[in-house]
Amino acid sequence: MAISKRVQLASLTIEVKNGEDKAGDPTYSKKSFSNVRTDVKVENAYAVAEAIKEVLSEDTRFPFLNESSLLLNS
């Protein structure tokens, strides 16, 4: 039995600083960009995330490429 996956949806998410906790450590929320091409190369997704981070006024960290896939029994 050969199982394959087909990416159905993809989005790019970047963590953006939105404040500090009681200890003074930064807290982050996630900013998501949907409708990313399901065949995007990770290098291109990373480059776009870095470009977005450059124009945001708040500190950022960790980009994520979120994928939702369909599993098929071929």
PDB file of N, CA, C and O in Angstrom:
ATOM      1  N   MET A   1       0.850  -1.168   0.000  1.00  0.00           N
ATOM      2  CA  MET A   1       0.000   0.000   0.000  1.00  0.00           C
ATOM      3  C   MET A   1       0.903   1.241   0.000  1.00  0.00           C
ATOM      4  O   MET A   1       1.682   1.460   0.919  1.00  0.00           O
ATOM      5  N   ALA A   2       0.792   2.034  -1.020  1.00  0.00           N
ATOM      6  CA  ALA A   2       1.579   3.268  -1.142  1.00  0.00           C
ATOM      7  C   ALA A   2       0.694   4.457  -0.778  1.00  0.00           C
ATOM      8  O   ALA A   2      -0.329   4.693  -1.412  1.00  0.00           O
ATOM      9  N   ILE A   3       1.113   5.161   0.225  1.00  0.00           N
ATOM     10  CA  ILE A   3       0.387   6.358   0.663  1.00  0.00           C
ATOM     11  C   ILE A   3       1.145   7.580   0.159  1.00  0.00           C
ATOM     12  O   ILE A   3       2.362   7.660   0.279  1.00  0.00           O
ATOM     13  N   SER A   4       0.417   8.494  -0.413  1.00  0.00           N
ATOM     14  CA  SER A   4       1.028   9.736  -0.870  1.00  0.00           C
ATOM     15  C   SER A   4       0.271  10.915  -0.266  1.00  0.00           C
ATOM     16  O   SER A   4      -0.830  10.760   0.243  1.00  0.00           O
ATOM     17  N   LYS A   5       0.894  12.065  -0.318  1.00  0.00           N
ATOM     18  CA  LYS A   5       0.215  13.264   0.166  1.00  0.00           C
ATOM     19  C   LYS A   5       0.192  14.311  -0.927  1.00  0.00           C
ATOM     20  O   LYS A   5       1.106  14.399  -1.734  1.00  0.00           O
ATOM     21  N   ARG A   6      -0.873  15.073  -0.935  1.00  0.00           N
ATOM     22  CA  ARG A   6      -1.030  16.170  -1.880  1.00  0.00           C
ATOM     23  C   ARG A   6      -1.369  17.422  -1.076  1.00  0.00           C
ATOM     24  O   ARG A   6      -2.409  17.478  -0.409  1.00  0.00           O
ATOM     25  N   VAL A   7      -0.485  18.409  -1.130  1.00  0.00           N
ATOM     26  CA  VAL A   7      -0.709  19.647  -0.390  1.00  0.00           C
ATOM     27  C   VAL A   7      -1.913  20.360  -0.991  1.00  0.00           C
ATOM     28  O   VAL A   7      -1.974  20.598  -2.196  1.00  0.00           O
ATOM     29  N   GLN A   8      -2.881  20.679  -0.132  1.00  0.00           N
ATOM     30  CA  GLN A   8      -4.112  21.336  -0.568  1.00  0.00           C
ATOM     31  C   GLN A   8      -4.099  22.841  -0.298  1.00  0.00           C
ATOM     32  O   GLN A   8      -4.603  23.611  -1.101  1.00  0.00           O
ATOM     33  N   LEU A   9      -3.555  23.228   0.843  1.00  0.00           N
ATOM     34  CA  LEU A   9      -3.521  24.634   1.246  1.00  0.00           C
ATOM     35  C   LEU A   9      -2.163  24.951   1.849  1.00  0.00           C
ATOM     36  O   LEU A   9      -1.552  24.101   2.499  1.00  0.00           O
ATOM     37  N   ALA A  10      -1.711  26.174   1.658  1.00  0.00           N
ATOM     38  CA  ALA A  10      -0.459  26.614   2.277  1.00  0.00           C
ATOM     39  C   ALA A  10      -0.607  28.064   2.701  1.00  0.00           C
ATOM     40  O   ALA A  10      -1.277  28.863   2.036  1.00  0.00           O
ATOM     41  N   SER A  11       0.019  28.385   3.832  1.00  0.00           N
ATOM     42  CA  SER A  11       0.046  29.765   4.303  1.00  0.00           C
ATOM     43  C   SER A  11       1.401  30.037   4.941  1.00  0.00           C
ATOM     44  O   SER A  11       2.100  29.124   5.376  1.00  0.00           O
ATOM     45  N   LEU A  12       1.750  31.300   4.984  1.00  0.00           N
ATOM     46  CA  LEU A  12       3.002  31.748   5.576  1.00  0.00           C
ATOM     47  C   LEU A  12       2.653  32.501   6.853  1.00  0.00           C
ATOM     48  O   LEU A  12       1.774  33.361   6.844  1.00  0.00           O
ATOM     49  N   THR A  13       3.312  32.153   7.950  1.00  0.00           N
ATOM     50  CA  THR A  13       3.038  32.781   9.237  1.00  0.00           C
ATOM     51  C   THR A  13       4.341  33.316   9.825  1.00  0.00           C
ATOM     52  O   THR A  13       5.372  32.657   9.748  1.00  0.00           O
ATOM     53  N   ILE A  14       4.262  34.515  10.396  1.00  0.00           N
ATOM     54  CA  ILE A  14       5.411  35.140  11.036  1.00  0.00           C
ATOM     55  C   ILE A  14       4.989  35.545  12.440  1.00  0.00           C
ATOM     56  O   ILE A  14       3.903  36.104  12.639  1.00  0.00           O
ATOM     57  N   GLU A  15       5.843  35.265  13.416  1.00  0.00           N
ATOM     58  CA  GLU A  15       5.571  35.694  14.780  1.00  0.00           C
ATOM     59  C   GLU A  15       6.017  37.152  14.934  1.00  0.00           C
ATOM     60  O   GLU A  15       7.149  37.501  14.590  1.00  0.00           O
ATOM     61  N   VAL A  16       5.105  37.991  15.442  1.00  0.00           N
ATOM     62  CA  VAL A  16       5.343  39.429  15.580  1.00  0.00           C
ATOM     63  C   VAL A  16       5.205  39.801  17.057  1.00  0.00           C
ATOM     64  O   VAL A  16       4.230  39.426  17.721  1.00  0.00           O
ATOM     65  N   LYS A  17       6.185  40.545  17.564  1.00  0.00           N
ATOM     66  CA  LYS A  17       6.154  40.961  18.973  1.00  0.00           C
ATOM     67  C   LYS A  17       4.946  41.854  19.214  1.00  0.00           C
ATOM     68  O   LYS A  17       4.697  42.786  18.457  1.00  0.00           O
ATOM     69  N   ASN A  18       4.193  41.529  20.295  1.00  0.00           N
ATOM     70  CA  ASN A  18       3.015  42.340  20.597  1.00  0.00           C
ATOM     71  C   ASN A  18       3.000  42.842  22.032  1.00  0.00           C
ATOM     72  O   ASN A  18       2.006  43.367  22.494  1.00  0.00           O
ATOM     73  N   GLY A  19       4.106  42.668  22.744  1.00  0.00           N
ATOM     74  CA  GLY A  19       4.167  43.176  24.106  1.00  0.00           C
ATOM     75  C   GLY A  19       5.168  42.411  24.940  1.00  0.00           C
ATOM     76  O   GLY A  19       6.048  41.725  24.415  1.00  0.00           O
ATOM     77  N   GLU A  20       4.994  42.525  26.255  1.00  0.00           N
ATOM     78  CA  GLU A  20       5.861  41.834  27.198  1.00  0.00           C
ATOM     79  C   GLU A  20       5.010  41.222  28.299  1.00  0.00           C
ATOM     80  O   GLU A  20       3.965  41.767  28.663  1.00  0.00           O
ATOM     81  N   ASP A  21       5.495  40.110  28.850  1.00  0.00           N
ATOM     82  CA  ASP A  21       4.798  39.505  29.976  1.00  0.00           C
ATOM     83  C   ASP A  21       5.258  40.153  31.283  1.00  0.00           C
ATOM     84  O   ASP A  21       6.066  41.089  31.281  1.00  0.00           O
ATOM     85  N   LYS A  22       4.758  39.667  32.407  1.00  0.00           N
ATOM     86  CA  LYS A  22       5.065  40.270  33.708  1.00  0.00           C
ATOM     87  C   LYS A  22       6.553  40.218  34.043  1.00  0.00           C
ATOM     88  O   LYS A  22       7.053  41.055  34.773  1.00  0.00           O
ATOM     89  N   ALA A  23       7.253  39.233  33.483  1.00  0.00           N
ATOM     90  CA  ALA A  23       8.697  39.094  33.733  1.00  0.00           C
ATOM     91  C   ALA A  23       9.527  39.972  32.797  1.00  0.00           C
ATOM     92  O   ALA A  23      10.750  40.007  32.898  1.00  0.00           O
ATOM     93  N   GLY A  24       8.865  40.648  31.878  1.00  0.00           N
ATOM     94  CA  GLY A  24       9.570  41.501  30.927  1.00  0.00           C
ATOM     95  C   GLY A  24      10.022  40.790  29.667  1.00  0.00           C
ATOM     96  O   GLY A  24      10.693  41.376  28.822  1.00  0.00           O
ATOM     97  N   ASP A  25       9.637  39.522  29.530  1.00  0.00           N
ATOM     98  CA  ASP A  25       9.982  38.764  28.320  1.00  0.00           C
ATOM     99  C   ASP A  25       9.008  39.112  27.202  1.00  0.00           C
ATOM    100  O   ASP A  25       7.823  39.352  27.456  1.00  0.00           O
ATOM    101  N   PRO A  26       9.488  39.155  25.968  1.00  0.00           N
ATOM    102  CA  PRO A  26       8.590  39.512  24.863  1.00  0.00           C
ATOM    103  C   PRO A  26       7.513  38.453  24.636  1.00  0.00           C
ATOM    104  O   PRO A  26       7.742  37.261  24.848  1.00  0.00           O
ATOM    105  N   THR A  27       6.338  38.905  24.239  1.00  0.00           N
ATOM    106  CA  THR A  27       5.262  38.008  23.823  1.00  0.00           C
ATOM    107  C   THR A  27       5.025  38.225  22.332  1.00  0.00           C
ATOM    108  O   THR A  27       5.283  39.308  21.802  1.00  0.00           O
ATOM    109  N   TYR A  28       4.548  37.196  21.677  1.00  0.00           N
ATOM    110  CA  TYR A  28       4.386  37.243  20.223  1.00  0.00           C
ATOM    111  C   TYR A  28       2.998  36.769  19.817  1.00  0.00           C
ATOM    112  O   TYR A  28       2.407  35.908  20.464  1.00  0.00           O
ATOM    113  N   SER A  29       2.499  37.348  18.749  1.00  0.00           N
ATOM    114  CA  SER A  29       1.288  36.858  18.098  1.00  0.00           C
ATOM    115  C   SER A  29       1.690  36.440  16.686  1.00  0.00           C
ATOM    116  O   SER A  29       2.782  36.752  16.216  1.00  0.00           O
ATOM    117  N   LYS A  30       0.797  35.751  16.028  1.00  0.00           N
ATOM    118  CA  LYS A  30       1.109  35.262  14.685  1.00  0.00           C
ATOM    119  C   LYS A  30       0.356  36.068  13.635  1.00  0.00           C
ATOM    120  O   LYS A  30      -0.826  36.336  13.772  1.00  0.00           O
ATOM    121  N   LYS A  31       1.061  36.447  12.597  1.00  0.00           N
ATOM    122  CA  LYS A  31       0.493  37.138  11.440  1.00  0.00           C
ATOM    123  C   LYS A  31       0.560  36.161  10.276  1.00  0.00           C
ATOM    124  O   LYS A  31       1.645  35.693   9.917  1.00  0.00           O
ATOM    125  N   SER A  32      -0.580  35.814   9.718  1.00  0.00           N
ATOM    126  CA  SER A  32      -0.630  34.806   8.653  1.00  0.00           C
ATOM    127  C   SER A  32      -0.981  35.416   7.308  1.00  0.00           C
ATOM    128  O   SER A  32      -1.757  36.366   7.222  1.00  0.00           O
ATOM    129  N   PHE A  33      -0.394  34.846   6.279  1.00  0.00           N
ATOM    130  CA  PHE A  33      -0.647  35.237   4.898  1.00  0.00           C
ATOM    131  C   PHE A  33      -1.089  33.978   4.164  1.00  0.00           C
ATOM    132  O   PHE A  33      -0.305  33.032   4.002  1.00  0.00           O
ATOM    133  N   SER A  34      -2.336  33.964   3.739  1.00  0.00           N
ATOM    134  CA  SER A  34      -2.904  32.768   3.116  1.00  0.00           C
ATOM    135  C   SER A  34      -2.708  32.783   1.601  1.00  0.00           C
ATOM    136  O   SER A  34      -2.135  33.714   1.042  1.00  0.00           O
ATOM    137  N   ASN A  35      -3.178  31.737   0.980  1.00  0.00           N
ATOM    138  CA  ASN A  35      -3.135  31.569  -0.478  1.00  0.00           C
ATOM    139  C   ASN A  35      -1.717  31.490  -1.032  1.00  0.00           C
ATOM    140  O   ASN A  35      -1.443  31.970  -2.134  1.00  0.00           O
ATOM    141  N   VAL A  36      -0.812  30.900  -0.258  1.00  0.00           N
ATOM    142  CA  VAL A  36       0.528  30.637  -0.764  1.00  0.00           C
ATOM    143  C   VAL A  36       0.429  29.463  -1.727  1.00  0.00           C
ATOM    144  O   VAL A  36      -0.333  28.513  -1.496  1.00  0.00           O
ATOM    145  N   ARG A  37       1.172  29.520  -2.790  1.00  0.00           N
ATOM    146  CA  ARG A  37       1.158  28.414  -3.758  1.00  0.00           C
ATOM    147  C   ARG A  37       1.558  27.116  -3.072  1.00  0.00           C
ATOM    148  O   ARG A  37       2.502  27.082  -2.291  1.00  0.00           O
ATOM    149  N   THR A  38       0.831  26.066  -3.360  1.00  0.00           N
ATOM    150  CA  THR A  38       1.103  24.784  -2.702  1.00  0.00           C
ATOM    151  C   THR A  38       2.412  24.157  -3.171  1.00  0.00           C
ATOM    152  O   THR A  38       2.936  23.278  -2.501  1.00  0.00           O
ATOM    153  N   ASP A  39       2.954  24.614  -4.275  1.00  0.00           N
ATOM    154  CA  ASP A  39       4.220  24.080  -4.771  1.00  0.00           C
ATOM    155  C   ASP A  39       5.393  25.036  -4.514  1.00  0.00           C
ATOM    156  O   ASP A  39       6.452  24.923  -5.130  1.00  0.00           O
ATOM    157  N   VAL A  40       5.224  25.953  -3.551  1.00  0.00           N
ATOM    158  CA  VAL A  40       6.265  26.945  -3.271  1.00  0.00           C
ATOM    159  C   VAL A  40       7.544  26.247  -2.808  1.00  0.00           C
ATOM    160  O   VAL A  40       7.507  25.272  -2.060  1.00  0.00           O
ATOM    161  N   LYS A  41       8.663  26.745  -3.269  1.00  0.00           N
ATOM    162  CA  LYS A  41       9.950  26.251  -2.802  1.00  0.00           C
ATOM    163  C   LYS A  41      10.233  26.906  -1.454  1.00  0.00           C
ATOM    164  O   LYS A  41       9.962  28.093  -1.265  1.00  0.00           O
ATOM    165  N   VAL A  42      10.780  26.139  -0.524  1.00  0.00           N
ATOM    166  CA  VAL A  42      11.000  26.684   0.814  1.00  0.00           C
ATOM    167  C   VAL A  42      11.936  27.882   0.802  1.00  0.00           C
ATOM    168  O   VAL A  42      11.777  28.808   1.602  1.00  0.00           O
ATOM    169  N   GLU A  43      12.875  27.911  -0.114  1.00  0.00           N
ATOM    170  CA  GLU A  43      13.778  29.052  -0.213  1.00  0.00           C
ATOM    171  C   GLU A  43      13.015  30.325  -0.577  1.00  0.00           C
ATOM    172  O   GLU A  43      13.295  31.404  -0.062  1.00  0.00           O
ATOM    173  N   ASN A  44      12.049  30.188  -1.479  1.00  0.00           N
ATOM    174  CA  ASN A  44      11.245  31.339  -1.885  1.00  0.00           C
ATOM    175  C   ASN A  44      10.319  31.796  -0.761  1.00  0.00           C
ATOM    176  O   ASN A  44      10.151  33.000  -0.541  1.00  0.00           O
ATOM    177  N   ALA A  45       9.722  30.844  -0.053  1.00  0.00           N
ATOM    178  CA  ALA A  45       8.855  31.197   1.072  1.00  0.00           C
ATOM    179  C   ALA A  45       9.654  31.935   2.137  1.00  0.00           C
ATOM    180  O   ALA A  45       9.196  32.935   2.700  1.00  0.00           O
ATOM    181  N   TYR A  46      10.854  31.476   2.402  1.00  0.00           N
ATOM    182  CA  TYR A  46      11.716  32.123   3.394  1.00  0.00           C
ATOM    183  C   TYR A  46      12.090  33.536   2.945  1.00  0.00           C
ATOM    184  O   TYR A  46      12.065  34.475   3.752  1.00  0.00           O
ATOM    185  N   ALA A  47      12.416  33.695   1.682  1.00  0.00           N
ATOM    186  CA  ALA A  47      12.775  35.021   1.158  1.00  0.00           C
ATOM    187  C   ALA A  47      11.604  35.993   1.290  1.00  0.00           C
ATOM    188  O   ALA A  47      11.798  37.164   1.664  1.00  0.00           O
ATOM    189  N   VAL A  48      10.407  35.534   1.014  1.00  0.00           N
ATOM    190  CA  VAL A  48       9.225  36.389   1.160  1.00  0.00           C
ATOM    191  C   VAL A  48       9.014  36.746   2.630  1.00  0.00           C
ATOM    192  O   VAL A  48       8.737  37.898   2.968  1.00  0.00           O
ATOM    193  N   ALA A  49       9.172  35.777   3.518  1.00  0.00           N
ATOM    194  CA  ALA A  49       9.016  36.036   4.949  1.00  0.00           C
ATOM    195  C   ALA A  49      10.021  37.084   5.415  1.00  0.00           C
ATOM    196  O   ALA A  49       9.671  38.011   6.164  1.00  0.00           O
ATOM    197  N   GLU A  50      11.253  36.976   4.954  1.00  0.00           N
ATOM    198  CA  GLU A  50      12.272  37.957   5.335  1.00  0.00           C
ATOM    199  C   GLU A  50      11.926  39.342   4.794  1.00  0.00           C
ATOM    200  O   GLU A  50      12.129  40.345   5.481  1.00  0.00           O
ATOM    201  N   ALA A  51      11.395  39.421   3.593  1.00  0.00           N
ATOM    202  CA  ALA A  51      10.997  40.718   3.018  1.00  0.00           C
ATOM    203  C   ALA A  51       9.840  41.325   3.809  1.00  0.00           C
ATOM    204  O   ALA A  51       9.830  42.537   4.077  1.00  0.00           O
ATOM    205  N   ILE A  52       8.886  40.512   4.212  1.00  0.00           N
ATOM    206  CA  ILE A  52       7.764  41.002   5.014  1.00  0.00           C
ATOM    207  C   ILE A  52       8.267  41.502   6.358  1.00  0.00           C
ATOM    208  O   ILE A  52       7.861  42.562   6.839  1.00  0.00           O
ATOM    209  N   LYS A  53       9.174  40.759   6.973  1.00  0.00           N
ATOM    210  CA  LYS A  53       9.719  41.147   8.268  1.00  0.00           C
ATOM    211  C   LYS A  53      10.412  42.509   8.195  1.00  0.00           C
ATOM    212  O   LYS A  53      10.383  43.275   9.151  1.00  0.00           O
ATOM    213  N   GLU A  54      11.020  42.814   7.068  1.00  0.00           N
ATOM    214  CA  GLU A  54      11.715  44.098   6.893  1.00  0.00           C
ATOM    215  C   GLU A  54      10.772  45.292   6.948  1.00  0.00           C
ATOM    216  O   GLU A  54      11.165  46.374   7.377  1.00  0.00           O
ATOM    217  N   VAL A  55       9.533  45.122   6.507  1.00  0.00           N
ATOM    218  CA  VAL A  55       8.603  46.253   6.466  1.00  0.00           C
ATOM    219  C   VAL A  55       7.695  46.340   7.695  1.00  0.00           C
ATOM    220  O   VAL A  55       6.990  47.330   7.858  1.00  0.00           O
ATOM    221  N   LEU A  56       7.718  45.328   8.551  1.00  0.00           N
ATOM    222  CA  LEU A  56       6.905  45.382   9.762  1.00  0.00           C
ATOM    223  C   LEU A  56       7.590  46.272  10.793  1.00  0.00           C
ATOM    224  O   LEU A  56       8.815  46.271  10.920  1.00  0.00           O
ATOM    225  N   SER A  57       6.803  47.035  11.528  1.00  0.00           N
ATOM    226  CA  SER A  57       7.369  47.976  12.499  1.00  0.00           C
ATOM    227  C   SER A  57       7.776  47.285  13.799  1.00  0.00           C
ATOM    228  O   SER A  57       8.605  47.803  14.534  1.00  0.00           O
ATOM    229  N   GLU A  58       7.215  46.140  14.109  1.00  0.00           N
ATOM    230  CA  GLU A  58       7.525  45.420  15.346  1.00  0.00           C
ATOM    231  C   GLU A  58       8.603  44.371  15.108  1.00  0.00           C
ATOM    232  O   GLU A  58       8.830  43.939  13.974  1.00  0.00           O
ATOM    233  N   ASP A  59       9.251  43.962  16.197  1.00  0.00           N
ATOM    234  CA  ASP A  59      10.222  42.870  16.110  1.00  0.00           C
ATOM    235  C   ASP A  59       9.505  41.594  15.699  1.00  0.00           C
ATOM    236  O   ASP A  59       8.342  41.376  16.050  1.00  0.00           O
ATOM    237  N   THR A  60      10.222  40.752  14.999  1.00  0.00           N
ATOM    238  CA  THR A  60       9.648  39.483  14.539  1.00  0.00           C
ATOM    239  C   THR A  60      10.610  38.349  14.856  1.00  0.00           C
ATOM    240  O   THR A  60      11.765  38.558  15.195  1.00  0.00           O
ATOM    241  N   ARG A  61      10.095  37.154  14.739  1.00  0.00           N
ATOM    242  CA  ARG A  61      10.917  35.949  14.838  1.00  0.00           C
ATOM    243  C   ARG A  61      10.256  34.868  14.006  1.00  0.00           C
ATOM    244  O   ARG A  61       9.225  35.082  13.401  1.00  0.00           O
ATOM    245  N   PHE A  62      10.815  33.740  13.941  1.00  0.00           N
ATOM    246  CA  PHE A  62      10.345  32.510  13.316  1.00  0.00           C
ATOM    247  C   PHE A  62       9.268  32.618  12.226  1.00  0.00           C
ATOM    248  O   PHE A  62       8.101  32.842  12.513  1.00  0.00           O
ATOM    249  N   PRO A  63       9.642  32.414  10.993  1.00  0.00           N
ATOM    250  CA  PRO A  63       8.633  32.222   9.944  1.00  0.00           C
ATOM    251  C   PRO A  63       8.214  30.754   9.897  1.00  0.00           C
ATOM    252  O   PRO A  63       9.018  29.854  10.178  1.00  0.00           O
ATOM    253  N   PHE A  64       6.966  30.512   9.564  1.00  0.00           N
ATOM    254  CA  PHE A  64       6.422  29.163   9.423  1.00  0.00           C
ATOM    255  C   PHE A  64       5.772  29.021   8.058  1.00  0.00           C
ATOM    256  O   PHE A  64       5.110  29.950   7.585  1.00  0.00           O
ATOM    257  N   LEU A  65       5.939  27.878   7.444  1.00  0.00           N
ATOM    258  CA  LEU A  65       5.183  27.526   6.246  1.00  0.00           C
ATOM    259  C   LEU A  65       4.214  26.444   6.677  1.00  0.00           C
ATOM    260  O   LEU A  65       4.613  25.324   7.005  1.00  0.00           O
ATOM    261  N   ASN A  66       2.934  26.789   6.737  1.00  0.00           N
ATOM    262  CA  ASN A  66       1.894  25.864   7.182  1.00  0.00           C
ATOM    263  C   ASN A  66       1.253  25.210   5.968  1.00  0.00           C
ATOM    264  O   ASN A  66       0.819  25.908   5.055  1.00  0.00           O
ATOM    265  N   GLU A  67       1.199  23.896   5.996  1.00  0.00           N
ATOM    266  CA  GLU A  67       0.604  23.153   4.884  1.00  0.00           C
ATOM    267  C   GLU A  67      -0.464  22.201   5.412  1.00  0.00           C
ATOM    268  O   GLU A  67      -0.307  21.601   6.470  1.00  0.00           O
ATOM    269  N   SER A  68      -1.533  22.096   4.668  1.00  0.00           N
ATOM    270  CA  SER A  68      -2.583  21.134   4.936  1.00  0.00           C
ATOM    271  C   SER A  68      -2.637  20.193   3.749  1.00  0.00           C
ATOM    272  O   SER A  68      -2.788  20.627   2.600  1.00  0.00           O
ATOM    273  N   SER A  69      -2.477  18.905   4.033  1.00  0.00           N
ATOM    274  CA  SER A  69      -2.353  17.936   2.939  1.00  0.00           C
ATOM    275  C   SER A  69      -3.445  16.883   2.983  1.00  0.00           C
ATOM    276  O   SER A  69      -3.944  16.514   4.052  1.00  0.00           O
ATOM    277  N   LEU A  70      -3.763  16.384   1.822  1.00  0.00           N
ATOM    278  CA  LEU A  70      -4.674  15.259   1.651  1.00  0.00           C
ATOM    279  C   LEU A  70      -3.834  13.998   1.528  1.00  0.00           C
ATOM    280  O   LEU A  70      -2.864  13.963   0.763  1.00  0.00           O
ATOM    281  N   LEU A  71      -4.147  12.974   2.322  1.00  0.00           N
ATOM    282  CA  LEU A  71      -3.446  11.704   2.241  1.00  0.00           C
ATOM    283  C   LEU A  71      -4.223  10.761   1.347  1.00  0.00           C
ATOM    284  O   LEU A  71      -5.421  10.575   1.504  1.00  0.00           O
ATOM    285  N   LEU A  72      -3.522  10.173   0.396  1.00  0.00           N
ATOM    286  CA  LEU A  72      -4.154   9.299  -0.594  1.00  0.00           C
ATOM    287  C   LEU A  72      -3.572   7.907  -0.549  1.00  0.00           C
ATOM    288  O   LEU A  72      -2.355   7.739  -0.444  1.00  0.00           O
ATOM    289  N   ASN A  73      -4.432   6.926  -0.642  1.00  0.00           N
ATOM    290  CA  ASN A  73      -4.010   5.539  -0.747  1.00  0.00           C
ATOM    291  C   ASN A  73      -3.953   5.192  -2.228  1.00  0.00           C
ATOM    292  O   ASN A  73      -4.977   4.991  -2.862  1.00  0.00           O
ATOM    293  N   SER A  74      -2.762   5.170  -2.758  1.00  0.00           N
ATOM    294  CA  SER A  74      -2.586   4.979  -4.208  1.00  0.00           C
ATOM    295  C   SER A  74      -2.655   3.527  -4.591  1.00  0.00           C
ATOM    296  O   SER A  74      -2.003   2.670  -4.165  1.00  0.00           O
TER     297      SER A  74
END
